[in-house]
Each structure stands twice: as C-alpha cells, then as structure tokens.
Amino acid sequence: MSDPLVARMRAFGTTIFAEMSALALRTGSINLGQGFPDTDGPPALLERAVEAIRGGANQYPPGPGVPDLRQAVSEHRREHYGLHYDPDGEILVTVGATEAVAASVLALCEPGDEVIAFEPYYDSYAASVALAGAVLRPVTLRPAGGRFTFDPAELRAAVGPRTRAILVNSPHNPTGTVFTREELETIAGLCAEHDLTAVTDEVYEHLTFDGAPHVPLATLPGMRERTVMISSAGKTFSVTGWKTGWICAPEPFVRAVQTVKQFLTFTASAPWQLAVAYGLRHELGWVASLRDELQAKRDRLMAGLSAAGFDVYRPAGTYFVQADIRPLGFSDGLALTRELPALAGVVAIPTQAFYAHPERGRHFVRFAFCKQDAVIDEAVARLRKLG
Ligand SMILES: *Cc1c(COP(=O)(O)O)cnc(C)c1O
C-alpha cells in the first residue's frame, strides 16, 4: 500500500524521543533522553486540580481560556516583566506550548512564506512550518566562548523577501543558551527593519541559572506589538502532562491564532487551567526552589559527564546539557546513542535530530538533568565505563 501520509509530513516519521524512550524501556536503561521531571509539581497545585474536578469544572471552558487563568497570566506578565496584556483579547490559553506554536505558525504563514528558527531547534517547529506549507530557514547556533550563539551576519543573511516570522526559543532547548540583551537587540532590529513577527517560545522562562536574567523579546523597544509570546505550565511547575500553555500578544494576533486554534482543539482542559491560575499566584516560590535544585543537578551531571570524558557546555537554563563526544573517540551522536544502552545502560538524545542539516550537530549528544540525584549519579557511574 502506498503511504497514506501527506507528502509534506513524510520527513517526520517517528520522533527521536519515541525511538530513544522505547530503547530505554526495552533495555532497562536510565533515560536521560526525554526532558520530563521524575518528581511531581507543588502539592497544593495538584490538589487544586483535584478540587477543580470534584467541584464540577468538567465542561467546555470558554474558547480563549478560563477567565481566572487569563487574569493570573496578565498579573504575572505585569509583575515579572512590566508588560501589560488585557486578559480579554490579548491572552489565549492553549493545549501546551506545542499547540501555541503550531496554531501561531498556521495562523501567520501563507504557503511559501519563510520562517527563521535557530537550529538546533525543538522538533515541533519544523513540523508546524511544514504543516503550514511554509519553509523553515535555519540559522545555526555554534559554540563560542563556552556557550552556543549565532552569527548576526548569518541571521541577517537568512532574511529574505518571503520571511514572515522568526521563532525565538530562549532559554533554548537543546543548547541551554539564554539569549543576552545584545543578542535579542540584534533580533529585534531585524524584526523592525523587515517587518517580521516574532514568535517566542519561553517555556523555560523561570528555569535560568547563576542569576542569568530571562529577558522576553517583547520587552525590547517596539517589540511588544510584533511579538507572539508563548509560555507553558509544563516546565514551570513540573507538570508536563498537563499540556497547559498560553500566548500573550496584541489583539489582532490573538484573534488570528484563536481562529486556527478553535478548530484544532476549540479549548484547553478546564481543571488544569484553574490549577495553573492558582500556581501563578501562589507557587512561584516553589518554582524558585525548583530552579535552584535544577542548577545543582546541572552541576552534578556536568561534573559526571566531564569525569566520564565528554566535553560539556554549561547551560544557563533549561533541563539539558550538550556533550561533545569526540574526546571519547566517537564521531556520530546518532550511532553512539543507539549503542549507548549496550555500552553503558544509559539513553541520551543525539542533538543532530534537532538540525535541518544533521551533520552540523553530528558530534553532540543531549543529556537531561531534570531527574532525581540518585538517577543522575547512577547514570554517570555507568557512563564512566566508556572511557
Ligand atoms: C517542552 C517544550 C515545549 C512543549 O511544551 P508543552 O507545553 O508541553 O506543549 C515547547 N518548546 C520547548 C522548547 C520545550 O522544551
């Protein structure tokens, strides 16, 4: 039988996460691949979701989202970033950041339009752009001074007459880069010059380390009016299974994205929305402790990977460490991660899966540290066998 899948999606077979998580399960390996925490979010937040269900929040909420959550998001934006978004018209609750990205790209891009994204990029970006019939223009982040960054000239060269939008993920998965104000100014300058819309994926906004500030692109002069800002409760509150996110943007953008979103899912689940509203108002102290714990876990994993012989890059945020495998005598991260369960009983993600041109990330492997200390310790003890 011929493949029933539409041609534009055929390049997106099984994701590397599915392959590697299945491998972890099959071989009983420690899974430092997929980025989800192995401990729960704040107990009071979980309790709120239970109460919401018991209290009858079990029917369709309004399309834009539960009013209480939109209000809480608006207050949070103002307190943290000094940005004002009207809860009625400038905030839209989505089924996670994933739907927010997909609906934004589908709403903003005509077939043939170009979207710039920094590679390595979160895997849903390329799929969303392909679904829209648009074209993804990657700009590569490369190591410089111990972190991954872009060459402003390369970014400038990627902009053309069909460029419609730029997807900006900071803190960045998988490199852990938190863009500096100077880097954001370069992006903002190009957006203004070429009338581009910025779609910002800020799901790790609270998870930055060593005091690195997260600066939303929308806070730069002139950017609020051309930015669709995306957040999610999943990473902030360690509830990745809740799939509750939101966009903040000027009203015409929210209306456009909602026009698409209403036919994808119409609305997002009610109980989680009520619980997340509570979380934004009462659990940011818990999030600050999570951030500090993650920073310590980052240091723990980095020390272990270095001792095992990898070259590691220090992430300023997120759940992930990039490791260069060449000092251990390997050259291909995909081949290594497929063998790693047999060699060491550990699963990681080959970073090349996040590139339009996999050879650019061939020698990098991504390890997740959002795991219990004992899990990290056991993984690094096993990885020491590689040397
Ligand atoms: C986890 C993640 C997402 C997905 O967020 P959901 O709210 O679970 O849909 C989006 N972007 C990045 C960069 C992520 O790491």
mmCIF file of C-alpha atoms and ligand atoms in Angstrom:
data_model
loop_
_atom_site.group_PDB
_atom_site.id
_atom_site.type_symbol
_atom_site.label_atom_id
_atom_site.label_comp_id
_atom_site.label_asym_id
_atom_site.label_seq_id
_atom_site.Cartn_x
_atom_site.Cartn_y
_atom_site.Cartn_z
ATOM 1 C CA MET A 1 0.000 0.000 0.000
ATOM 2 C CA SER A 2 1.246 3.481 -0.747
ATOM 3 C CA ASP A 3 1.909 5.721 2.236
ATOM 4 C CA PRO A 4 -1.386 7.402 3.179
ATOM 5 C CA LEU A 5 0.513 10.247 4.887
ATOM 6 C CA VAL A 6 0.570 13.586 3.052
ATOM 7 C CA ALA A 7 3.888 14.243 1.354
ATOM 8 C CA ARG A 8 4.729 17.333 3.404
ATOM 9 C CA MET A 9 4.746 15.284 6.627
ATOM 10 C CA ARG A 10 6.676 12.233 5.407
ATOM 11 C CA ALA A 11 10.010 13.518 6.657
ATOM 12 C CA PHE A 12 8.572 13.485 10.186
ATOM 13 C CA GLY A 13 8.300 9.740 10.895
ATOM 14 C CA THR A 14 8.828 8.537 14.442
ATOM 15 C CA THR A 15 10.441 11.197 16.590
ATOM 16 C CA ILE A 16 13.841 10.529 18.090
ATOM 17 C CA PHE A 17 12.231 10.820 21.543
ATOM 18 C CA ALA A 18 9.876 7.926 20.838
ATOM 19 C CA GLU A 19 12.756 5.835 19.456
ATOM 20 C CA MET A 20 15.059 6.524 22.391
ATOM 21 C CA SER A 21 12.396 6.165 25.090
ATOM 22 C CA ALA A 22 11.373 2.800 23.596
ATOM 23 C CA LEU A 23 15.041 1.812 23.595
ATOM 24 C CA ALA A 24 15.348 2.793 27.268
ATOM 25 C CA LEU A 25 12.315 0.685 28.145
ATOM 26 C CA ARG A 26 13.436 -2.319 26.104
ATOM 27 C CA THR A 27 16.955 -2.352 27.537
ATOM 28 C CA GLY A 28 16.141 -1.214 31.091
ATOM 29 C CA SER A 29 18.476 1.755 30.633
ATOM 30 C CA ILE A 30 18.448 5.006 32.582
ATOM 31 C CA ASN A 31 16.611 7.521 30.437
ATOM 32 C CA LEU A 32 18.368 10.892 30.303
ATOM 33 C CA GLY A 33 16.783 11.405 26.891
ATOM 34 C CA GLN A 34 13.294 12.828 27.045
ATOM 35 C CA GLY A 35 13.007 16.041 29.054
ATOM 36 C CA PHE A 36 10.461 15.498 31.756
ATOM 37 C CA PRO A 37 10.972 15.642 35.539
ATOM 38 C CA ASP A 38 10.720 12.424 37.569
ATOM 39 C CA THR A 39 9.220 14.211 40.584
ATOM 40 C CA ASP A 40 5.839 15.951 40.913
ATOM 41 C CA GLY A 41 4.936 19.617 40.902
ATOM 42 C CA PRO A 42 3.873 21.559 44.026
ATOM 43 C CA PRO A 43 1.373 19.519 46.102
ATOM 44 C CA ALA A 44 -1.069 22.428 46.548
ATOM 45 C CA LEU A 45 -1.171 22.898 42.750
ATOM 46 C CA LEU A 46 -2.008 19.217 42.254
ATOM 47 C CA GLU A 47 -4.671 19.500 44.961
ATOM 48 C CA ARG A 48 -6.259 22.435 43.118
ATOM 49 C CA ALA A 49 -6.700 20.317 40.012
ATOM 50 C CA VAL A 50 -8.387 17.577 42.048
ATOM 51 C CA GLU A 51 -10.636 20.175 43.702
ATOM 52 C CA ALA A 52 -11.490 21.655 40.303
ATOM 53 C CA ILE A 53 -12.634 18.264 39.028
ATOM 54 C CA ARG A 54 -14.594 17.488 42.203
ATOM 55 C CA GLY A 55 -16.039 20.996 42.109
ATOM 56 C CA GLY A 56 -17.560 20.456 38.682
ATOM 57 C CA ALA A 57 -15.111 22.186 36.300
ATOM 58 C CA ASN A 58 -15.698 19.408 33.809
ATOM 59 C CA GLN A 59 -17.399 21.030 30.832
ATOM 60 C CA TYR A 60 -16.037 23.151 27.970
ATOM 61 C CA PRO A 61 -14.378 26.303 29.275
ATOM 62 C CA PRO A 62 -14.554 29.450 27.097
ATOM 63 C CA GLY A 63 -12.502 29.264 23.876
ATOM 64 C CA PRO A 64 -9.910 31.883 24.912
ATOM 65 C CA GLY A 65 -9.414 30.110 28.245
ATOM 66 C CA VAL A 66 -10.782 30.232 31.797
ATOM 67 C CA PRO A 67 -11.073 33.951 32.784
ATOM 68 C CA ASP A 68 -9.288 33.366 36.090
ATOM 69 C CA LEU A 69 -6.213 31.967 34.317
ATOM 70 C CA ARG A 70 -6.142 34.797 31.777
ATOM 71 C CA GLN A 71 -6.321 37.255 34.687
ATOM 72 C CA ALA A 72 -3.499 35.432 36.520
ATOM 73 C CA VAL A 73 -1.337 35.414 33.376
ATOM 74 C CA SER A 74 -1.929 39.139 32.897
ATOM 75 C CA GLU A 75 -0.919 39.886 36.519
ATOM 76 C CA HIS A 76 2.154 37.648 36.193
ATOM 77 C CA ARG A 77 3.337 39.383 32.995
ATOM 78 C CA ARG A 78 2.978 42.784 34.646
ATOM 79 C CA GLU A 79 4.743 41.824 37.870
ATOM 80 C CA HIS A 80 7.632 39.952 36.244
ATOM 81 C CA TYR A 81 8.205 41.805 33.020
ATOM 82 C CA GLY A 82 6.322 45.093 33.289
ATOM 83 C CA LEU A 83 4.243 44.069 30.258
ATOM 84 C CA HIS A 84 0.530 44.719 30.201
ATOM 85 C CA TYR A 85 -1.724 42.288 28.344
ATOM 86 C CA ASP A 86 -5.501 42.630 28.511
ATOM 87 C CA PRO A 87 -6.954 39.351 29.819
ATOM 88 C CA ASP A 88 -9.893 39.931 27.442
ATOM 89 C CA GLY A 89 -8.421 39.836 23.963
ATOM 90 C CA GLU A 90 -4.641 39.707 24.407
ATOM 91 C CA ILE A 91 -4.261 36.310 26.110
ATOM 92 C CA LEU A 92 -5.218 32.902 24.721
ATOM 93 C CA VAL A 93 -4.892 29.627 26.621
ATOM 94 C CA THR A 94 -3.631 26.715 24.505
ATOM 95 C CA VAL A 95 -3.055 22.975 24.796
ATOM 96 C CA GLY A 96 0.563 23.462 25.827
ATOM 97 C CA ALA A 97 3.220 25.489 24.077
ATOM 98 C CA THR A 98 3.174 22.904 21.296
ATOM 99 C CA GLU A 99 -0.315 23.891 20.179
ATOM 100 C CA ALA A 100 0.555 27.560 20.651
ATOM 101 C CA VAL A 101 3.492 27.238 18.240
ATOM 102 C CA ALA A 102 1.504 25.199 15.704
ATOM 103 C CA ALA A 103 -1.547 27.472 15.777
ATOM 104 C CA SER A 104 0.645 30.589 15.544
ATOM 105 C CA VAL A 105 2.560 29.322 12.524
ATOM 106 C CA LEU A 106 -0.636 28.080 10.837
ATOM 107 C CA ALA A 107 -2.338 31.420 11.513
ATOM 108 C CA LEU A 108 0.522 33.652 10.360
ATOM 109 C CA CYS A 109 2.143 31.862 7.413
ATOM 110 C CA GLU A 110 0.913 31.537 3.844
ATOM 111 C CA PRO A 111 2.255 28.597 1.831
ATOM 112 C CA GLY A 112 5.731 29.538 0.639
ATOM 113 C CA ASP A 113 6.346 32.043 3.425
ATOM 114 C CA GLU A 114 9.619 31.600 5.255
ATOM 115 C CA VAL A 115 10.117 31.188 8.985
ATOM 116 C CA ILE A 116 13.533 31.607 10.590
ATOM 117 C CA ALA A 117 14.433 29.361 13.534
ATOM 118 C CA PHE A 118 17.700 28.847 15.363
ATOM 119 C CA GLU A 119 18.983 25.312 14.927
ATOM 120 C CA PRO A 120 19.258 23.001 16.755
ATOM 121 C CA TYR A 121 15.520 23.601 17.304
ATOM 122 C CA TYR A 122 12.681 21.985 19.214
ATOM 123 C CA ASP A 123 11.355 19.286 16.906
ATOM 124 C CA SER A 124 7.800 20.573 16.598
ATOM 125 C CA TYR A 125 8.931 23.778 14.858
ATOM 126 C CA ALA A 126 9.878 22.154 11.578
ATOM 127 C CA ALA A 127 6.703 20.040 11.592
ATOM 128 C CA SER A 128 4.470 23.067 12.263
ATOM 129 C CA VAL A 129 6.148 25.022 9.475
ATOM 130 C CA ALA A 130 5.711 22.056 7.117
ATOM 131 C CA LEU A 131 2.021 21.712 8.056
ATOM 132 C CA ALA A 132 1.540 25.351 7.067
ATOM 133 C CA GLY A 133 3.276 24.695 3.722
ATOM 134 C CA ALA A 134 5.835 27.291 4.761
ATOM 135 C CA VAL A 135 9.616 26.985 4.555
ATOM 136 C CA LEU A 136 11.949 26.829 7.537
ATOM 137 C CA ARG A 137 15.201 28.828 7.283
ATOM 138 C CA PRO A 138 17.616 27.583 9.935
ATOM 139 C CA VAL A 139 20.265 29.801 11.487
ATOM 140 C CA THR A 140 22.824 27.667 13.288
ATOM 141 C CA LEU A 141 23.842 28.201 16.902
ATOM 142 C CA ARG A 142 27.508 27.324 17.351
ATOM 143 C CA PRO A 143 29.762 27.103 20.392
ATOM 144 C CA ALA A 144 31.664 30.331 21.098
ATOM 145 C CA GLY A 145 33.078 31.230 24.481
ATOM 146 C CA GLY A 146 31.621 28.148 26.151
ATOM 147 C CA ARG A 147 28.027 28.697 25.017
ATOM 148 C CA PHE A 148 26.008 28.350 21.832
ATOM 149 C CA THR A 149 25.231 31.514 19.921
ATOM 150 C CA PHE A 150 24.547 32.824 16.414
ATOM 151 C CA ASP A 151 26.491 34.945 13.985
ATOM 152 C CA PRO A 152 24.496 38.175 13.421
ATOM 153 C CA ALA A 153 25.636 38.248 9.789
ATOM 154 C CA GLU A 154 24.209 34.752 9.234
ATOM 155 C CA LEU A 155 20.928 35.785 10.806
ATOM 156 C CA ARG A 156 20.772 38.863 8.609
ATOM 157 C CA ALA A 157 21.533 36.781 5.526
ATOM 158 C CA ALA A 158 18.662 34.398 6.331
ATOM 159 C CA VAL A 159 16.079 37.178 5.981
ATOM 160 C CA GLY A 160 14.580 37.447 2.510
ATOM 161 C CA PRO A 161 11.514 38.876 0.784
ATOM 162 C CA ARG A 162 9.358 35.899 1.839
ATOM 163 C CA THR A 163 10.401 35.909 5.507
ATOM 164 C CA ARG A 164 7.252 36.194 7.581
ATOM 165 C CA ALA A 165 8.314 35.290 11.108
ATOM 166 C CA ILE A 166 11.154 34.326 13.378
ATOM 167 C CA LEU A 167 10.807 31.647 16.043
ATOM 168 C CA VAL A 168 12.894 32.534 19.083
ATOM 169 C CA ASN A 169 13.319 29.982 21.866
ATOM 170 C CA SER A 170 15.099 31.364 24.937
ATOM 171 C CA PRO A 171 16.074 29.777 27.290
ATOM 172 C CA HIS A 172 16.944 27.452 24.436
ATOM 173 C CA ASN A 173 16.297 23.729 24.181
ATOM 174 C CA PRO A 174 18.555 21.846 23.470
ATOM 175 C CA THR A 175 21.643 24.080 23.927
ATOM 176 C CA GLY A 176 20.719 25.748 27.246
ATOM 177 C CA THR A 177 21.561 29.191 25.862
ATOM 178 C CA VAL A 178 19.762 32.155 27.375
ATOM 179 C CA PHE A 179 19.943 34.969 24.841
ATOM 180 C CA THR A 180 21.577 38.133 26.154
ATOM 181 C CA ARG A 181 20.004 41.542 25.729
ATOM 182 C CA GLU A 182 22.535 42.246 22.989
ATOM 183 C CA GLU A 183 21.525 39.099 21.055
ATOM 184 C CA LEU A 184 17.854 39.987 21.493
ATOM 185 C CA GLU A 185 18.549 43.525 20.239
ATOM 186 C CA THR A 186 20.042 42.081 17.066
ATOM 187 C CA ILE A 187 16.884 40.002 16.540
ATOM 188 C CA ALA A 188 14.611 42.939 17.374
ATOM 189 C CA GLY A 189 16.483 45.187 14.938
ATOM 190 C CA LEU A 190 15.903 42.742 12.082
ATOM 191 C CA CYS A 191 12.236 42.320 13.005
ATOM 192 C CA ALA A 192 11.710 46.071 12.855
ATOM 193 C CA GLU A 193 13.720 46.517 9.669
ATOM 194 C CA HIS A 194 11.901 43.749 7.765
ATOM 195 C CA ASP A 195 8.502 43.911 9.479
ATOM 196 C CA LEU A 196 8.751 40.378 10.867
ATOM 197 C CA THR A 197 6.595 38.812 13.546
ATOM 198 C CA ALA A 198 8.485 37.185 16.418
ATOM 199 C CA VAL A 199 7.030 34.023 17.902
ATOM 200 C CA THR A 200 8.823 33.445 21.193
ATOM 201 C CA ASP A 201 8.887 30.076 22.948
ATOM 202 C CA GLU A 202 9.620 30.923 26.581
ATOM 203 C CA VAL A 203 8.630 27.675 28.289
ATOM 204 C CA TYR A 204 11.834 27.735 30.402
ATOM 205 C CA GLU A 205 11.379 31.414 31.395
ATOM 206 C CA HIS A 206 11.707 30.627 35.124
ATOM 207 C CA LEU A 207 14.432 27.987 34.807
ATOM 208 C CA THR A 208 17.629 30.034 34.365
ATOM 209 C CA PHE A 209 20.806 29.556 36.403
ATOM 210 C CA ASP A 210 23.604 31.553 38.027
ATOM 211 C CA GLY A 211 21.329 34.589 38.124
ATOM 212 C CA ALA A 212 21.071 34.776 34.307
ATOM 213 C CA PRO A 213 18.062 37.010 33.649
ATOM 214 C CA HIS A 214 15.410 35.866 31.217
ATOM 215 C CA VAL A 215 14.569 38.854 29.030
ATOM 216 C CA PRO A 216 11.382 38.424 26.988
ATOM 217 C CA LEU A 217 11.870 39.745 23.453
ATOM 218 C CA ALA A 218 8.543 41.590 23.836
ATOM 219 C CA THR A 219 10.117 43.859 26.484
ATOM 220 C CA LEU A 220 12.519 45.385 23.948
ATOM 221 C CA PRO A 221 11.516 48.754 22.461
ATOM 222 C CA GLY A 222 8.951 48.323 19.690
ATOM 223 C CA MET A 223 8.704 44.534 20.103
ATOM 224 C CA ARG A 224 5.517 44.107 22.132
ATOM 225 C CA GLU A 225 3.407 44.998 19.104
ATOM 226 C CA ARG A 226 5.071 42.401 16.846
ATOM 227 C CA THR A 227 5.618 39.501 19.255
ATOM 228 C CA VAL A 228 3.528 36.432 19.979
ATOM 229 C CA MET A 229 4.869 35.341 23.373
ATOM 230 C CA ILE A 230 4.394 31.701 24.356
ATOM 231 C CA SER A 231 4.594 30.177 27.839
ATOM 232 C CA SER A 232 3.575 26.892 29.415
ATOM 233 C CA ALA A 233 2.881 25.499 32.868
ATOM 234 C CA GLY A 234 4.548 22.194 31.999
ATOM 235 C CA LYS A 235 8.167 23.147 32.636
ATOM 236 C CA THR A 236 7.435 25.937 35.148
ATOM 237 C CA PHE A 237 5.540 23.687 37.565
ATOM 238 C CA SER A 238 6.938 20.241 36.601
ATOM 239 C CA VAL A 239 3.561 19.158 35.184
ATOM 240 C CA THR A 240 4.500 18.373 31.588
ATOM 241 C CA GLY A 241 1.497 16.043 31.310
ATOM 242 C CA TRP A 242 -0.954 18.888 31.871
ATOM 243 C CA LYS A 243 -0.371 20.464 28.455
ATOM 244 C CA THR A 244 -1.495 23.922 29.510
ATOM 245 C CA GLY A 245 0.106 26.897 27.805
ATOM 246 C CA TRP A 246 -0.801 30.390 26.661
ATOM 247 C CA ILE A 247 0.067 33.152 24.261
ATOM 248 C CA CYS A 248 0.228 36.857 25.019
ATOM 249 C CA ALA A 249 0.100 39.194 22.016
ATOM 250 C CA PRO A 250 -1.664 42.237 20.610
ATOM 251 C CA GLU A 251 -5.331 41.582 19.903
ATOM 252 C CA PRO A 252 -5.098 41.045 16.101
ATOM 253 C CA PHE A 253 -2.529 38.272 16.650
ATOM 254 C CA VAL A 254 -4.565 36.614 19.370
ATOM 255 C CA ARG A 255 -7.655 36.751 17.159
ATOM 256 C CA ALA A 256 -5.694 35.201 14.271
ATOM 257 C CA VAL A 257 -4.233 32.409 16.398
ATOM 258 C CA GLN A 258 -7.578 31.723 18.038
ATOM 259 C CA THR A 259 -9.216 31.429 14.634
ATOM 260 C CA VAL A 260 -6.940 28.457 13.946
ATOM 261 C CA LYS A 261 -6.845 27.080 17.488
ATOM 262 C CA GLN A 262 -10.637 26.865 17.771
ATOM 263 C CA PHE A 263 -10.669 24.246 15.010
ATOM 264 C CA LEU A 264 -7.705 22.291 16.339
ATOM 265 C CA THR A 265 -8.924 21.827 19.914
ATOM 266 C CA PHE A 266 -11.504 24.613 20.464
ATOM 267 C CA THR A 267 -10.377 24.966 24.082
ATOM 268 C CA ALA A 268 -7.959 23.545 26.663
ATOM 269 C CA SER A 269 -8.939 21.327 29.621
ATOM 270 C CA ALA A 270 -10.671 23.222 32.424
ATOM 271 C CA PRO A 271 -9.272 21.672 35.641
ATOM 272 C CA TRP A 272 -5.641 22.314 34.754
ATOM 273 C CA GLN A 273 -6.397 25.912 33.833
ATOM 274 C CA LEU A 274 -7.911 26.600 37.259
ATOM 275 C CA ALA A 275 -4.964 24.924 38.980
ATOM 276 C CA VAL A 276 -2.390 26.839 36.910
ATOM 277 C CA ALA A 277 -4.115 30.151 37.772
ATOM 278 C CA TYR A 278 -3.559 29.214 41.405
ATOM 279 C CA GLY A 279 0.046 28.233 40.663
ATOM 280 C CA LEU A 280 0.912 31.556 39.021
ATOM 281 C CA ARG A 281 -0.421 33.412 42.062
ATOM 282 C CA HIS A 282 0.859 31.194 44.884
ATOM 283 C CA GLU A 283 3.571 28.775 43.779
ATOM 284 C CA LEU A 284 6.336 30.902 42.272
ATOM 285 C CA GLY A 285 8.352 30.367 45.467
ATOM 286 C CA TRP A 286 8.227 26.657 44.737
ATOM 287 C CA VAL A 287 9.398 27.415 41.187
ATOM 288 C CA ALA A 288 12.384 29.374 42.559
ATOM 289 C CA SER A 289 13.377 26.308 44.631
ATOM 290 C CA LEU A 290 12.957 24.112 41.562
ATOM 291 C CA ARG A 291 15.298 26.426 39.665
ATOM 292 C CA ASP A 292 17.935 26.182 42.412
ATOM 293 C CA GLU A 293 17.594 22.396 42.542
ATOM 294 C CA LEU A 294 17.946 22.180 38.765
ATOM 295 C CA GLN A 295 21.079 24.317 38.869
ATOM 296 C CA ALA A 296 22.613 21.869 41.366
ATOM 297 C CA LYS A 297 21.557 18.937 39.174
ATOM 298 C CA ARG A 298 23.132 20.638 36.175
ATOM 299 C CA ASP A 299 26.411 20.901 38.087
ATOM 300 C CA ARG A 300 26.123 17.278 39.213
ATOM 301 C CA LEU A 301 25.557 15.978 35.694
ATOM 302 C CA MET A 302 28.220 18.231 34.164
ATOM 303 C CA ALA A 303 30.834 17.067 36.672
ATOM 304 C CA GLY A 304 29.913 13.444 35.977
ATOM 305 C CA LEU A 305 29.968 13.809 32.207
ATOM 306 C CA SER A 306 33.331 15.607 32.345
ATOM 307 C CA ALA A 307 34.738 12.849 34.544
ATOM 308 C CA ALA A 308 33.431 10.300 32.020
ATOM 309 C CA GLY A 309 35.434 12.070 29.313
ATOM 310 C CA PHE A 310 32.887 14.233 27.484
ATOM 311 C CA ASP A 311 33.433 17.907 26.689
ATOM 312 C CA VAL A 312 30.433 19.620 28.205
ATOM 313 C CA TYR A 313 28.847 23.051 27.709
ATOM 314 C CA ARG A 314 27.402 24.875 30.698
ATOM 315 C CA PRO A 315 23.726 25.664 30.066
ATOM 316 C CA ALA A 316 22.389 28.924 31.524
ATOM 317 C CA GLY A 317 18.878 27.481 31.654
ATOM 318 C CA THR A 318 16.547 24.566 30.723
ATOM 319 C CA TYR A 319 16.838 20.864 31.571
ATOM 320 C CA PHE A 320 19.713 19.966 29.233
ATOM 321 C CA VAL A 321 23.471 19.668 28.850
ATOM 322 C CA GLN A 322 25.226 19.410 25.499
ATOM 323 C CA ALA A 323 28.125 16.980 25.429
ATOM 324 C CA ASP A 324 30.740 16.750 22.686
ATOM 325 C CA ILE A 325 31.513 13.050 22.169
ATOM 326 C CA ARG A 326 34.775 13.414 20.231
ATOM 327 C CA PRO A 327 37.152 13.324 23.237
ATOM 328 C CA LEU A 328 35.887 9.771 23.844
ATOM 329 C CA GLY A 329 36.770 8.754 20.305
ATOM 330 C CA PHE A 330 33.228 8.833 18.888
ATOM 331 C CA SER A 331 32.145 10.993 15.961
ATOM 332 C CA ASP A 332 28.455 10.293 15.330
ATOM 333 C CA GLY A 333 25.954 11.029 18.105
ATOM 334 C CA LEU A 334 23.161 9.023 16.470
ATOM 335 C CA ALA A 335 25.309 5.899 16.233
ATOM 336 C CA LEU A 336 26.542 6.411 19.792
ATOM 337 C CA THR A 337 23.088 6.951 21.339
ATOM 338 C CA ARG A 338 21.794 3.799 19.620
ATOM 339 C CA GLU A 339 24.712 1.854 21.138
ATOM 340 C CA LEU A 340 24.769 3.600 24.499
ATOM 341 C CA PRO A 341 22.272 1.244 26.197
ATOM 342 C CA ALA A 342 24.507 -1.727 25.347
ATOM 343 C CA LEU A 343 27.729 0.146 26.159
ATOM 344 C CA ALA A 344 26.619 1.810 29.385
ATOM 345 C CA GLY A 345 22.909 1.269 30.124
ATOM 346 C CA VAL A 346 22.064 4.938 29.518
ATOM 347 C CA VAL A 347 19.841 6.664 26.962
ATOM 348 C CA ALA A 348 20.504 10.168 25.599
ATOM 349 C CA ILE A 349 19.298 12.138 22.571
ATOM 350 C CA PRO A 350 21.506 12.741 19.516
ATOM 351 C CA THR A 351 21.443 16.518 19.052
ATOM 352 C CA GLN A 352 21.674 16.103 15.273
ATOM 353 C CA ALA A 353 17.942 15.258 15.317
ATOM 354 C CA PHE A 354 17.281 18.957 16.024
ATOM 355 C CA TYR A 355 19.042 20.252 12.896
ATOM 356 C CA ALA A 356 17.867 20.840 9.349
ATOM 357 C CA HIS A 357 21.385 19.677 8.444
ATOM 358 C CA PRO A 358 22.189 16.848 10.902
ATOM 359 C CA GLU A 359 25.918 16.902 10.089
ATOM 360 C CA ARG A 360 26.161 20.302 11.819
ATOM 361 C CA GLY A 361 25.313 18.658 15.131
ATOM 362 C CA ARG A 362 26.822 15.264 14.483
ATOM 363 C CA HIS A 363 29.157 15.148 17.472
ATOM 364 C CA PHE A 364 26.762 16.490 20.114
ATOM 365 C CA VAL A 365 24.577 14.465 22.457
ATOM 366 C CA ARG A 366 21.924 15.932 24.760
ATOM 367 C CA PHE A 367 21.578 14.708 28.356
ATOM 368 C CA ALA A 368 18.647 15.740 30.591
ATOM 369 C CA PHE A 369 19.312 16.566 34.266
ATOM 370 C CA CYS A 370 15.683 17.094 35.405
ATOM 371 C CA LYS A 371 15.991 13.783 37.269
ATOM 372 C CA GLN A 372 16.500 12.648 40.851
ATOM 373 C CA ASP A 373 20.081 12.906 42.109
ATOM 374 C CA ALA A 374 20.352 9.132 42.544
ATOM 375 C CA VAL A 375 19.341 8.658 38.893
ATOM 376 C CA ILE A 376 21.966 11.171 37.702
ATOM 377 C CA ASP A 377 24.615 9.552 39.919
ATOM 378 C CA GLU A 378 23.872 6.056 38.627
ATOM 379 C CA ALA A 379 23.896 7.290 35.018
ATOM 380 C CA VAL A 380 27.286 8.977 35.348
ATOM 381 C CA ALA A 381 28.733 5.962 37.182
ATOM 382 C CA ARG A 382 27.679 3.844 34.208
ATOM 383 C CA LEU A 383 28.987 6.354 31.657
ATOM 384 C CA ARG A 384 32.434 6.217 33.252
ATOM 385 C CA LYS A 385 32.767 2.780 31.646
ATOM 386 C CA LEU A 386 33.023 4.488 28.261
ATOM 387 C CA GLY A 387 36.474 5.927 28.946
HETATM 388 C C1 LIG B 1 8.786 21.107 26.374
HETATM 389 C C2 LIG B 1 8.856 22.153 25.307
HETATM 390 C C3 LIG B 1 7.704 22.575 24.627
HETATM 391 C C4 LIG B 1 6.380 21.895 24.797
HETATM 392 O O1 LIG B 1 5.609 22.470 25.778
HETATM 393 P P1 LIG B 1 4.156 21.869 26.099
HETATM 394 O O2 LIG B 1 3.562 22.922 26.956
HETATM 395 O O3 LIG B 1 4.344 20.556 26.764
HETATM 396 O O4 LIG B 1 3.443 21.720 24.797
HETATM 397 C C5 LIG B 1 7.830 23.591 23.696
HETATM 398 N N1 LIG B 1 9.016 24.164 23.440
HETATM 399 C C6 LIG B 1 10.143 23.779 24.065
HETATM 400 C C7 LIG B 1 11.420 24.444 23.734
HETATM 401 C C8 LIG B 1 10.098 22.755 25.008
HETATM 402 O O5 LIG B 1 11.230 22.332 25.579
#
